[in-house]
Coordinates of C-alpha atoms (C1' of nucleotides) in Angstrom, one line a residue:
Chain D
M6 CA 59.1 -12.7 -61.5
T7 CA 57.7 -15.2 -63.9
A8 CA 56.6 -18.4 -62.1
P9 CA 55.1 -18.2 -58.5
K10 CA 54.1 -21.9 -58.9
V11 CA 51.6 -22.1 -56.2
R12 CA 51.4 -25.7 -55.0
S13 CA 48.3 -27.2 -53.6
P14 CA 48.8 -29.0 -50.3
R15 CA 49.1 -32.8 -50.5
K16 CA 45.9 -34.7 -50.0
P17 CA 45.4 -36.9 -46.9
K18 CA 45.6 -40.5 -47.6
G19 CA 42.2 -41.7 -48.7
Q20 CA 41.4 -38.4 -50.5
G21 CA 42.9 -38.9 -53.9
A22 CA 39.5 -38.9 -55.5
E23 CA 39.1 -35.3 -54.3
R24 CA 42.1 -34.3 -56.4
R25 CA 40.6 -36.1 -59.3
E26 CA 37.6 -33.8 -59.1
E27 CA 39.9 -30.8 -58.9
I28 CA 41.6 -31.9 -62.1
L29 CA 38.3 -32.3 -63.9
D30 CA 37.1 -28.9 -62.7
A31 CA 40.3 -27.2 -63.8
A32 CA 40.3 -29.0 -67.1
L33 CA 36.7 -28.0 -67.9
K34 CA 37.4 -24.4 -67.1
L35 CA 40.5 -24.3 -69.3
F36 CA 38.8 -26.1 -72.1
S37 CA 35.9 -23.6 -72.0
A38 CA 38.3 -20.7 -72.0
K39 CA 40.8 -21.8 -74.6
G40 CA 39.4 -24.7 -76.5
L41 CA 40.4 -28.3 -76.4
H42 CA 43.5 -28.7 -78.4
T43 CA 45.2 -25.6 -77.2
V44 CA 45.2 -26.7 -73.5
S45 CA 48.2 -28.8 -72.4
T46 CA 48.5 -31.2 -69.5
R47 CA 51.0 -28.8 -68.0
Q48 CA 48.5 -26.0 -68.0
I49 CA 45.9 -28.2 -66.3
A50 CA 48.4 -29.3 -63.7
E51 CA 49.5 -25.8 -62.9
A52 CA 45.8 -24.7 -62.5
V53 CA 45.3 -27.5 -60.0
G54 CA 48.6 -26.7 -58.3
I55 CA 50.4 -30.0 -58.9
S56 CA 53.1 -31.3 -61.2
Q57 CA 52.2 -32.5 -64.6
P58 CA 53.0 -36.2 -64.1
A59 CA 50.8 -36.2 -61.1
L60 CA 47.8 -36.1 -63.4
Y61 CA 48.7 -39.6 -64.6
A62 CA 48.0 -41.0 -61.2
Y63 CA 44.4 -40.2 -61.8
F64 CA 44.0 -40.4 -65.6
A65 CA 45.8 -42.8 -68.0
T66 CA 45.8 -40.3 -70.8
K67 CA 44.8 -36.7 -71.5
D68 CA 41.9 -38.0 -73.6
D69 CA 40.6 -39.8 -70.5
I70 CA 40.1 -36.4 -68.9
T71 CA 38.1 -35.1 -71.7
A72 CA 36.2 -38.4 -72.0
E73 CA 35.3 -38.2 -68.3
L74 CA 34.0 -34.7 -68.7
C75 CA 31.9 -35.7 -71.7
I76 CA 30.4 -38.7 -69.9
R77 CA 29.3 -36.5 -67.0
A78 CA 27.8 -33.9 -69.3
F79 CA 25.8 -36.6 -71.1
S80 CA 24.4 -37.9 -67.9
I81 CA 22.9 -34.5 -67.5
L82 CA 21.4 -34.7 -71.0
V83 CA 19.9 -38.1 -70.2
E84 CA 18.3 -36.6 -67.1
R85 CA 16.9 -33.7 -69.2
M86 CA 15.6 -36.1 -71.8
E87 CA 14.0 -38.3 -69.2
A88 CA 12.4 -35.2 -67.7
A89 CA 11.2 -34.2 -71.1
R90 CA 9.7 -37.6 -71.6
A91 CA 8.0 -37.7 -68.2
D92 CA 5.6 -34.9 -69.0
F93 CA 5.5 -35.7 -72.7
T94 CA 2.3 -35.7 -74.7
P95 CA 2.3 -36.5 -78.4
T96 CA 1.5 -33.0 -79.7
A97 CA 3.5 -30.8 -82.0
E98 CA 4.2 -28.2 -79.3
C99 CA 5.5 -30.8 -76.8
F100 CA 7.6 -32.4 -79.6
E101 CA 9.2 -29.1 -80.4
K102 CA 9.9 -28.6 -76.7
A103 CA 11.8 -31.9 -76.7
L104 CA 13.9 -30.9 -79.6
R105 CA 14.7 -27.7 -77.9
V106 CA 16.0 -29.6 -74.9
Y107 CA 18.7 -31.1 -77.1
V108 CA 19.7 -27.7 -78.5
D109 CA 19.8 -26.0 -75.2
F110 CA 21.9 -28.8 -73.7
G111 CA 24.5 -28.5 -76.5
L112 CA 24.8 -24.8 -76.3
E113 CA 25.0 -24.9 -72.5
N114 CA 27.7 -27.6 -72.6
P115 CA 29.7 -26.8 -75.7
D116 CA 32.9 -28.4 -74.6
A117 CA 31.3 -31.7 -73.6
Y118 CA 29.4 -31.5 -76.9
R119 CA 32.6 -31.1 -78.8
V120 CA 34.3 -34.0 -77.1
A121 CA 31.3 -36.3 -77.7
F122 CA 30.4 -35.5 -81.3
M123 CA 32.9 -33.1 -82.9
V124 CA 36.3 -34.2 -81.8
E125 CA 38.5 -35.9 -84.3
K126 CA 38.9 -39.5 -83.3
G127 CA 41.6 -40.4 -85.9
L128 CA 40.6 -42.6 -88.7
D129 CA 43.0 -45.3 -87.5
G130 CA 40.9 -45.7 -84.4
T131 CA 43.6 -44.7 -82.0
Y132 CA 41.2 -42.6 -79.9
K133 CA 38.8 -45.4 -79.6
E134 CA 41.5 -47.7 -78.4
R135 CA 42.5 -45.4 -75.7
V136 CA 39.3 -44.1 -74.1
G137 CA 37.0 -46.8 -75.5
D138 CA 33.4 -46.2 -76.5
R139 CA 32.4 -44.8 -73.1
P140 CA 31.8 -41.2 -74.1
M141 CA 29.9 -42.3 -77.2
M142 CA 27.9 -44.8 -75.2
A143 CA 26.9 -42.0 -72.9
G144 CA 25.8 -40.0 -76.0
I145 CA 23.9 -43.0 -77.3
G146 CA 22.2 -43.3 -73.9
A147 CA 20.8 -39.8 -74.5
F148 CA 20.0 -40.8 -78.1
Q149 CA 17.9 -43.7 -76.9
R150 CA 15.9 -41.5 -74.6
F151 CA 15.3 -39.3 -77.6
A152 CA 14.2 -42.3 -79.6
E153 CA 11.6 -43.1 -76.9
I154 CA 10.0 -39.7 -77.3
V155 CA 10.0 -40.1 -81.1
G156 CA 8.4 -43.5 -80.5
E157 CA 5.5 -41.9 -78.7
V158 CA 4.7 -39.5 -81.5
R159 CA 4.9 -42.3 -84.0
D160 CA 2.6 -44.5 -82.0
A161 CA 0.2 -41.6 -82.0
G162 CA 0.3 -41.8 -85.7
L163 CA 1.8 -38.3 -86.1
T164 CA 4.9 -39.1 -88.2
H165 CA 5.4 -39.3 -91.9
D166 CA 7.8 -42.1 -91.6
D167 CA 7.1 -45.0 -89.2
D168 CA 10.6 -46.3 -88.7
V169 CA 11.6 -44.9 -85.3
Q170 CA 15.3 -45.5 -85.7
R171 CA 15.3 -43.7 -89.1
I172 CA 13.3 -40.7 -87.9
T173 CA 15.4 -40.4 -84.7
Q174 CA 18.7 -40.5 -86.6
T175 CA 17.5 -37.9 -89.1
L176 CA 16.2 -35.6 -86.4
W177 CA 19.3 -36.0 -84.3
A178 CA 21.4 -35.2 -87.3
G179 CA 19.3 -32.1 -88.0
L180 CA 19.7 -30.9 -84.4
H181 CA 23.4 -31.7 -84.3
G182 CA 24.0 -29.7 -87.4
L183 CA 22.6 -26.5 -85.8
V184 CA 24.3 -27.1 -82.4
S185 CA 27.7 -28.0 -83.8
L186 CA 27.8 -25.1 -86.2
L187 CA 26.7 -22.6 -83.6
I188 CA 29.5 -23.9 -81.4
A189 CA 32.2 -24.3 -84.0
R190 CA 31.4 -21.3 -86.2
A191 CA 30.3 -18.7 -83.7
D192 CA 31.6 -16.0 -85.9
F193 CA 29.5 -16.9 -88.9
P194 CA 27.0 -14.1 -89.8
W195 CA 24.1 -16.0 -88.3
V196 CA 20.6 -14.7 -88.2
E197 CA 19.6 -13.8 -84.7
R198 CA 20.2 -17.0 -82.6
E199 CA 16.8 -17.4 -81.0
V200 CA 15.0 -16.8 -84.3
L201 CA 17.3 -19.3 -86.0
I202 CA 16.7 -22.0 -83.4
A203 CA 13.0 -21.6 -83.4
C204 CA 13.0 -21.6 -87.2
H205 CA 15.1 -24.7 -87.3
I206 CA 13.1 -26.6 -84.8
S207 CA 9.8 -25.9 -86.5
L208 CA 11.3 -26.9 -89.8
L209 CA 12.3 -30.3 -88.3
R210 CA 8.9 -30.7 -86.8
R211 CA 7.1 -30.0 -90.1
G212 CA 9.4 -32.4 -91.8
A213 CA 8.8 -35.2 -89.3
L214 CA 5.2 -34.7 -88.3
K215 CA 2.0 -34.9 -90.4
G216 CA -0.5 -32.0 -90.5
V217 CA 0.1 -28.8 -88.5
A218 CA 1.6 -26.6 -91.1
Chain Y
M5 CA 67.4 -51.3 -92.1
T6 CA 65.0 -48.7 -90.9
A7 CA 65.0 -45.6 -93.1
P8 CA 65.8 -45.8 -96.8
K9 CA 64.9 -42.1 -97.0
V10 CA 64.2 -41.8 -100.7
R11 CA 64.9 -38.2 -101.8
S12 CA 63.0 -36.6 -104.6
P13 CA 65.4 -34.8 -107.0
R14 CA 65.7 -31.1 -106.6
K15 CA 63.3 -29.0 -108.7
P16 CA 64.7 -26.8 -111.5
K17 CA 64.7 -23.2 -110.8
G18 CA 61.2 -21.9 -111.7
Q19 CA 59.4 -25.1 -110.7
G20 CA 58.9 -24.6 -107.0
A21 CA 55.2 -24.4 -107.5
E22 CA 55.3 -28.0 -108.8
R23 CA 56.7 -29.1 -105.4
R24 CA 53.9 -27.3 -103.8
E25 CA 51.5 -29.5 -105.6
E26 CA 53.3 -32.6 -104.6
I27 CA 53.1 -31.5 -100.9
L28 CA 49.4 -30.9 -101.2
D29 CA 48.9 -34.3 -102.9
A30 CA 50.9 -36.1 -100.3
A31 CA 49.2 -34.3 -97.4
L32 CA 45.7 -35.1 -98.8
K33 CA 46.5 -38.8 -99.1
L34 CA 48.0 -39.0 -95.6
F35 CA 45.1 -37.0 -94.1
S36 CA 42.6 -39.3 -95.8
A37 CA 44.4 -42.4 -94.5
K38 CA 45.2 -41.4 -91.0
G39 CA 43.2 -38.4 -90.1
L40 CA 44.2 -34.9 -89.6
H41 CA 45.7 -34.7 -86.2
T42 CA 47.8 -37.8 -86.4
V43 CA 49.8 -36.8 -89.5
S44 CA 53.0 -34.8 -88.7
T45 CA 54.9 -32.5 -91.0
R46 CA 57.7 -35.0 -91.0
Q47 CA 55.5 -37.7 -92.4
I48 CA 54.3 -35.4 -95.1
A49 CA 57.9 -34.4 -95.9
E50 CA 59.0 -38.0 -96.1
A51 CA 56.1 -38.9 -98.4
V52 CA 57.1 -36.1 -100.7
G53 CA 60.8 -37.0 -100.5
I54 CA 62.1 -33.8 -99.0
S55 CA 63.3 -32.6 -95.6
Q56 CA 60.7 -31.4 -93.1
P57 CA 61.9 -27.7 -93.0
A58 CA 61.6 -27.6 -96.8
L59 CA 57.8 -27.6 -96.3
Y60 CA 58.1 -24.1 -94.8
A61 CA 59.4 -22.7 -98.1
Y62 CA 56.0 -23.3 -99.5
F63 CA 53.7 -23.0 -96.5
A64 CA 54.0 -20.8 -93.5
T65 CA 52.4 -23.3 -91.1
K66 CA 51.0 -26.7 -91.1
D67 CA 47.5 -25.3 -90.9
D68 CA 48.1 -23.5 -94.2
I69 CA 48.5 -26.8 -95.9
T70 CA 45.1 -28.1 -94.7
A71 CA 43.6 -24.7 -95.4
E72 CA 44.7 -24.8 -99.0
L73 CA 43.3 -28.3 -99.4
C74 CA 40.1 -27.2 -98.1
I75 CA 39.9 -24.1 -100.3
R76 CA 40.5 -26.2 -103.4
A77 CA 37.8 -28.7 -102.4
F78 CA 35.3 -26.0 -101.9
S79 CA 35.9 -24.5 -105.3
I80 CA 34.7 -27.9 -106.5
L81 CA 31.6 -27.6 -104.4
V82 CA 31.0 -24.1 -105.8
E83 CA 31.2 -25.6 -109.3
R84 CA 28.7 -28.3 -108.4
M85 CA 26.3 -25.8 -106.9
E86 CA 26.5 -23.6 -109.9
A87 CA 25.9 -26.6 -112.1
A88 CA 22.9 -27.5 -109.9
R89 CA 21.6 -24.0 -110.2
A90 CA 22.1 -23.9 -114.0
D91 CA 19.5 -26.5 -114.7
F92 CA 17.4 -25.7 -111.6
T93 CA 13.7 -25.5 -111.8
P94 CA 11.7 -24.7 -108.7
T95 CA 10.2 -28.1 -108.0
A96 CA 10.4 -30.4 -105.0
E97 CA 12.4 -33.0 -107.0
C98 CA 14.9 -30.5 -108.2
F99 CA 15.2 -29.0 -104.8
E100 CA 16.0 -32.4 -103.3
K101 CA 18.6 -33.0 -105.9
A102 CA 20.3 -29.8 -104.9
L103 CA 20.4 -30.8 -101.3
R104 CA 21.8 -34.1 -102.4
V105 CA 24.7 -32.3 -104.1
Y106 CA 25.8 -30.9 -100.8
V107 CA 25.7 -34.3 -99.0
D108 CA 27.5 -36.0 -101.8
F109 CA 30.2 -33.4 -101.8
G110 CA 30.8 -33.7 -98.1
L111 CA 31.0 -37.5 -98.2
E112 CA 33.3 -37.5 -101.2
N113 CA 35.6 -34.9 -99.6
P114 CA 35.5 -35.7 -95.9
D115 CA 38.9 -34.2 -95.1
A116 CA 38.2 -30.9 -96.8
Y117 CA 34.9 -30.9 -95.1
R118 CA 36.5 -31.5 -91.7
V119 CA 38.9 -28.7 -92.1
A120 CA 36.3 -26.2 -93.2
F121 CA 33.5 -26.9 -90.8
M122 CA 34.5 -29.4 -88.1
V123 CA 38.1 -28.6 -87.1
E124 CA 38.5 -27.0 -83.8
K125 CA 39.6 -23.4 -84.3
G126 CA 40.5 -22.6 -80.7
L127 CA 38.2 -20.3 -78.8
D128 CA 41.0 -17.8 -78.5
G129 CA 41.0 -17.4 -82.3
T130 CA 44.6 -18.7 -82.8
Y131 CA 43.6 -20.7 -85.8
K132 CA 41.9 -17.7 -87.4
E133 CA 44.9 -15.6 -86.8
R134 CA 47.1 -18.0 -88.6
V135 CA 45.3 -19.1 -91.7
G136 CA 42.7 -16.4 -91.8
D137 CA 39.1 -16.8 -92.9
R138 CA 40.1 -18.2 -96.3
P139 CA 38.9 -21.8 -95.9
M140 CA 35.6 -20.6 -94.3
M141 CA 35.2 -18.0 -97.0
A142 CA 35.5 -20.7 -99.5
G143 CA 32.8 -22.6 -97.7
I144 CA 30.6 -19.5 -97.6
G145 CA 31.1 -19.1 -101.3
A146 CA 29.4 -22.4 -101.7
F147 CA 26.8 -21.3 -99.1
Q148 CA 25.9 -18.3 -101.2
R149 CA 25.3 -20.5 -104.3
F150 CA 23.1 -22.6 -102.2
A151 CA 21.2 -19.5 -101.0
E152 CA 20.6 -18.5 -104.6
I153 CA 18.9 -21.8 -105.2
V154 CA 16.8 -21.3 -102.1
G155 CA 15.9 -17.9 -103.4
E156 CA 14.4 -19.4 -106.5
V157 CA 12.1 -21.7 -104.6
R158 CA 11.0 -18.9 -102.4
D159 CA 10.4 -16.6 -105.4
A160 CA 8.2 -19.4 -106.7
G161 CA 6.2 -19.2 -103.5
L162 CA 7.1 -22.7 -102.4
T163 CA 8.6 -22.0 -99.0
H164 CA 6.9 -21.8 -95.6
D165 CA 9.3 -19.1 -94.5
D166 CA 10.2 -16.3 -96.8
D167 CA 13.4 -15.1 -95.3
V168 CA 16.1 -16.6 -97.6
Q169 CA 19.0 -16.2 -95.2
R170 CA 17.0 -17.9 -92.4
I171 CA 15.9 -20.9 -94.5
T172 CA 19.3 -21.3 -96.0
Q173 CA 21.0 -21.3 -92.7
T174 CA 18.5 -23.8 -91.3
L175 CA 18.8 -26.1 -94.3
W176 CA 22.5 -25.9 -94.3
A177 CA 22.6 -26.8 -90.6
G178 CA 20.4 -29.7 -91.3
L179 CA 22.6 -31.0 -94.1
H180 CA 25.8 -30.3 -92.2
G181 CA 24.5 -32.4 -89.3
L182 CA 24.1 -35.5 -91.4
V183 CA 27.3 -35.1 -93.3
S184 CA 29.5 -34.3 -90.2
L185 CA 28.0 -37.1 -88.2
L186 CA 28.5 -39.7 -91.0
I187 CA 32.1 -38.5 -91.3
A188 CA 33.0 -38.2 -87.6
R189 CA 30.9 -41.1 -86.3
A190 CA 31.2 -43.7 -89.0
D191 CA 31.0 -46.5 -86.5
F192 CA 27.7 -45.4 -85.1
P193 CA 24.9 -48.0 -85.8
W194 CA 23.4 -46.0 -88.6
V195 CA 20.5 -47.1 -90.6
E196 CA 21.6 -48.1 -94.1
R197 CA 23.3 -45.0 -95.5
E198 CA 21.4 -44.4 -98.7
V199 CA 18.1 -44.8 -97.0
L200 CA 19.1 -42.4 -94.2
I201 CA 20.3 -39.8 -96.7
A202 CA 17.1 -40.0 -98.7
C203 CA 15.0 -39.9 -95.6
H204 CA 16.9 -36.9 -94.2
I205 CA 16.7 -34.9 -97.4
S206 CA 13.0 -35.5 -97.9
L207 CA 12.4 -34.5 -94.3
L208 CA 14.3 -31.2 -94.9
R209 CA 12.3 -30.7 -98.1
R210 CA 9.0 -31.2 -96.3
G211 CA 10.0 -28.9 -93.6
A212 CA 11.0 -26.1 -95.9
L213 CA 8.5 -26.4 -98.8
K214 CA 4.8 -26.1 -98.8
G215 CA 2.5 -28.8 -100.1
V216 CA 3.9 -32.0 -101.5
A217 CA 3.7 -34.4 -98.6
Chain F
dG8 C1' 56.8 -42.9 -30.1
dG9 C1' 59.0 -45.4 -33.3
dT10 C1' 58.1 -48.5 -37.6
dG11 C1' 56.9 -50.1 -41.9
dA12 C1' 53.6 -49.9 -45.6
dT13 C1' 51.7 -47.1 -49.0
dA14 C1' 49.2 -43.2 -51.0
dA15 C1' 50.6 -38.8 -53.1
dG16 C1' 53.6 -36.3 -55.5
dT17 C1' 58.2 -35.1 -57.3
dT18 C1' 62.3 -34.5 -60.6
dA19 C1' 64.4 -36.0 -64.6
dT20 C1' 63.8 -37.7 -69.0
dC21 C1' 62.0 -39.7 -73.5
dA22 C1' 60.4 -39.5 -78.1
dC23 C1' 57.8 -36.6 -80.8
dT24 C1' 55.7 -32.2 -82.5
dG25 C1' 55.7 -27.7 -85.3
dA26 C1' 58.8 -24.2 -86.4
dT27 C1' 63.3 -21.3 -87.1
dC28 C1' 68.2 -20.3 -88.4
dG29 C1' 72.1 -20.3 -91.0
dA30 C1' 74.6 -22.7 -94.2
dT31 C1' 74.8 -25.3 -98.6
dT32 C1' 73.8 -26.9 -102.7
dA33 C1' 72.3 -26.8 -107.7
dT34 C1' 70.6 -24.2 -111.5
dT35 C1' 70.3 -20.2 -114.3
dG36 C1' 71.4 -15.9 -117.1
dT37 C1' 75.3 -13.3 -118.3
Chain T
dA17 C1' 83.7 -19.1 -115.6
dC18 C1' 80.9 -16.4 -112.6
dA19 C1' 77.7 -14.3 -109.7
dA20 C1' 72.9 -14.4 -108.3
dT21 C1' 69.4 -16.9 -106.3
dA22 C1' 65.9 -20.5 -106.0
dA23 C1' 65.7 -24.8 -103.6
dT24 C1' 66.9 -27.4 -99.9
dC25 C1' 69.2 -29.4 -95.8
dG26 C1' 71.2 -30.2 -90.9
dA27 C1' 71.0 -28.6 -86.5
dT28 C1' 68.3 -26.9 -83.1
dC29 C1' 64.4 -24.8 -80.2
dA30 C1' 60.6 -24.7 -77.1
dG31 C1' 56.6 -27.3 -76.2
dT32 C1' 53.8 -31.7 -76.2
dG33 C1' 52.1 -36.2 -73.9
dA34 C1' 53.9 -39.8 -71.4
dT35 C1' 57.1 -42.9 -68.4
dA36 C1' 60.4 -44.4 -64.8
dA37 C1' 62.5 -44.0 -60.6
dC38 C1' 62.6 -41.6 -56.7
dT39 C1' 61.0 -39.0 -52.4
dT40 C1' 57.8 -37.5 -48.8
dA41 C1' 53.9 -37.3 -46.1
dT42 C1' 50.4 -39.8 -43.8
dC43 C1' 48.4 -43.7 -41.7
dA44 C1' 47.6 -48.1 -38.7
dC45 C1' 49.7 -50.7 -35.3
dC46 C1' 52.7 -52.4 -31.5

DNA sequence: GGTGATAAGTTATCACTGATCGATTATTGT
DNA sequence: ACAATAATCGATCAGTGATAACTTATCACC
C-alpha cells in the first residue's frame, strides 16, 4: 500500500545521456517545490524511476546536479544580457531596462539563483573542491556581459564613477540584494512587488548615472 | 590514540543555563570556523565536553541553536542602530554613516547574518515551523530602527521618494546585497573592499537623497 | 543464433547526520 | 540518610550521501 515504486525502463545502450536529462529535470522540479536542502538523492531517484545509486553513474556528487542546473540557468542569463546589449543605447531608460533583465531572470529562476549566489559553500572550501568554480564562472560570464553594458554608459559620460568594475560590482550587489531577499524571504511584508522593483531600479539608476532626477 | 574525549564536569543543580551559554559559545566558534552546514551536533557537543544528546536538554533542535545565536547578534545591531539614531542629524554624511553601521555589523557577524537572511528556509516552511519567526523578527527589529532613521531624512524633505517603507526596503535590499555577497562569495575578484563599500554606500545615498551629487 | 564486451542498473552496505528513549548519575533540601 | 530532581549518558532510530560488488539487458560480430 505504501510504495508502488514505478521503475523507468532501462535505456538502450548509447542513451545514457537521456537519463541524465531526466535526472536534471526531476531535480529541478523537486528543488522548486521543496527547496534545495530538503530534497534527498533518494527522492530524486524515485521521481526519475531508478535506484538512488544509479544517479552516481551520471553525477559524481549531489552538488554536481545542482551545479549543472545552475550553469544551464546562467547560460540563459548570458543570452538575455547579450540580447539586452544588442539593442542597447546609453540612455537612462535603456539602462533601467537592462537592470530589469537581471531582476526578472533571478525571480524566474529562483533555484538556479540560489545555487549560484545564495547557497552556503562551506568556509573550508569543500564545496569548491567538489564542483569547482564552474557554476560561479557561469555567473561571472553573465557579470561580464553586464559590465559591458555599464561600460557603454560610462563611455557616454553618464556615470558618476568612471571605474567600470567598481560600478558594476556595486550595481550587481544592489540588484542581488533585492532578488535574493525576494526569493529567500518571500513572507516578509514587502511593499507591492512591482512597485518595489521599479523603485529599487530607479534608485540604482539615480545613484549610478548623472543628471535625470 | 584517537579520542581523548575530555568531559566537562557536571553542572551544579541550578546552573544548567551556564551550560547553555557554553553550547552557544562553542557553536558560534565552530560555525565561524567551518561554516554552518558542515558542523554537526556531535562536533558541538565534543567541543563543549558533553554527550550529543545532552544538547537536547537545552535546545529542541539544531536550528534552535543557530536561531538563538542570530537573535543575540541582532540585538547588537538594534543597539547600534539606536545609537546611530541617537546622534542622527538629517544630513548626507550622517545618513551614509548609518548605512555603514549596517554593513559593518553584517561583516562583523557573518554567521548571524547568514542565519537571519541567507539560510535556506525550505519552501515548504519546515524551518519556519521549527524555529518560528524569531530570528527574522529580530532582524526586523533592526529594520524598524533603520526605518526610523529613513523617516527622519524624509521628514527633512531630503528623499526623492516619500514612502518610508518603500525607501527603507529598497535601501535595505541594496545594503543586504553587498553584505551577503561579500560574505558568501569572498573569493570573487572584488575591487578593494573598503573602496567598494564606500562606493556602494554613496551610490545608495545618491539614489535615495536629493541634491548632493 | 550464440558469444563476449559493456552500458545500465541493482542490492547491500558504510559512515555519518539529527533526534528520541530510558536509565543513571550527582546534587540538593529536608 | 533520604527522597526528589536536575543533569547527563549510552543505545538506538530513521534518514542522508556515497561506494563496492554484482547482475542484467543490449549491442556488434562471426
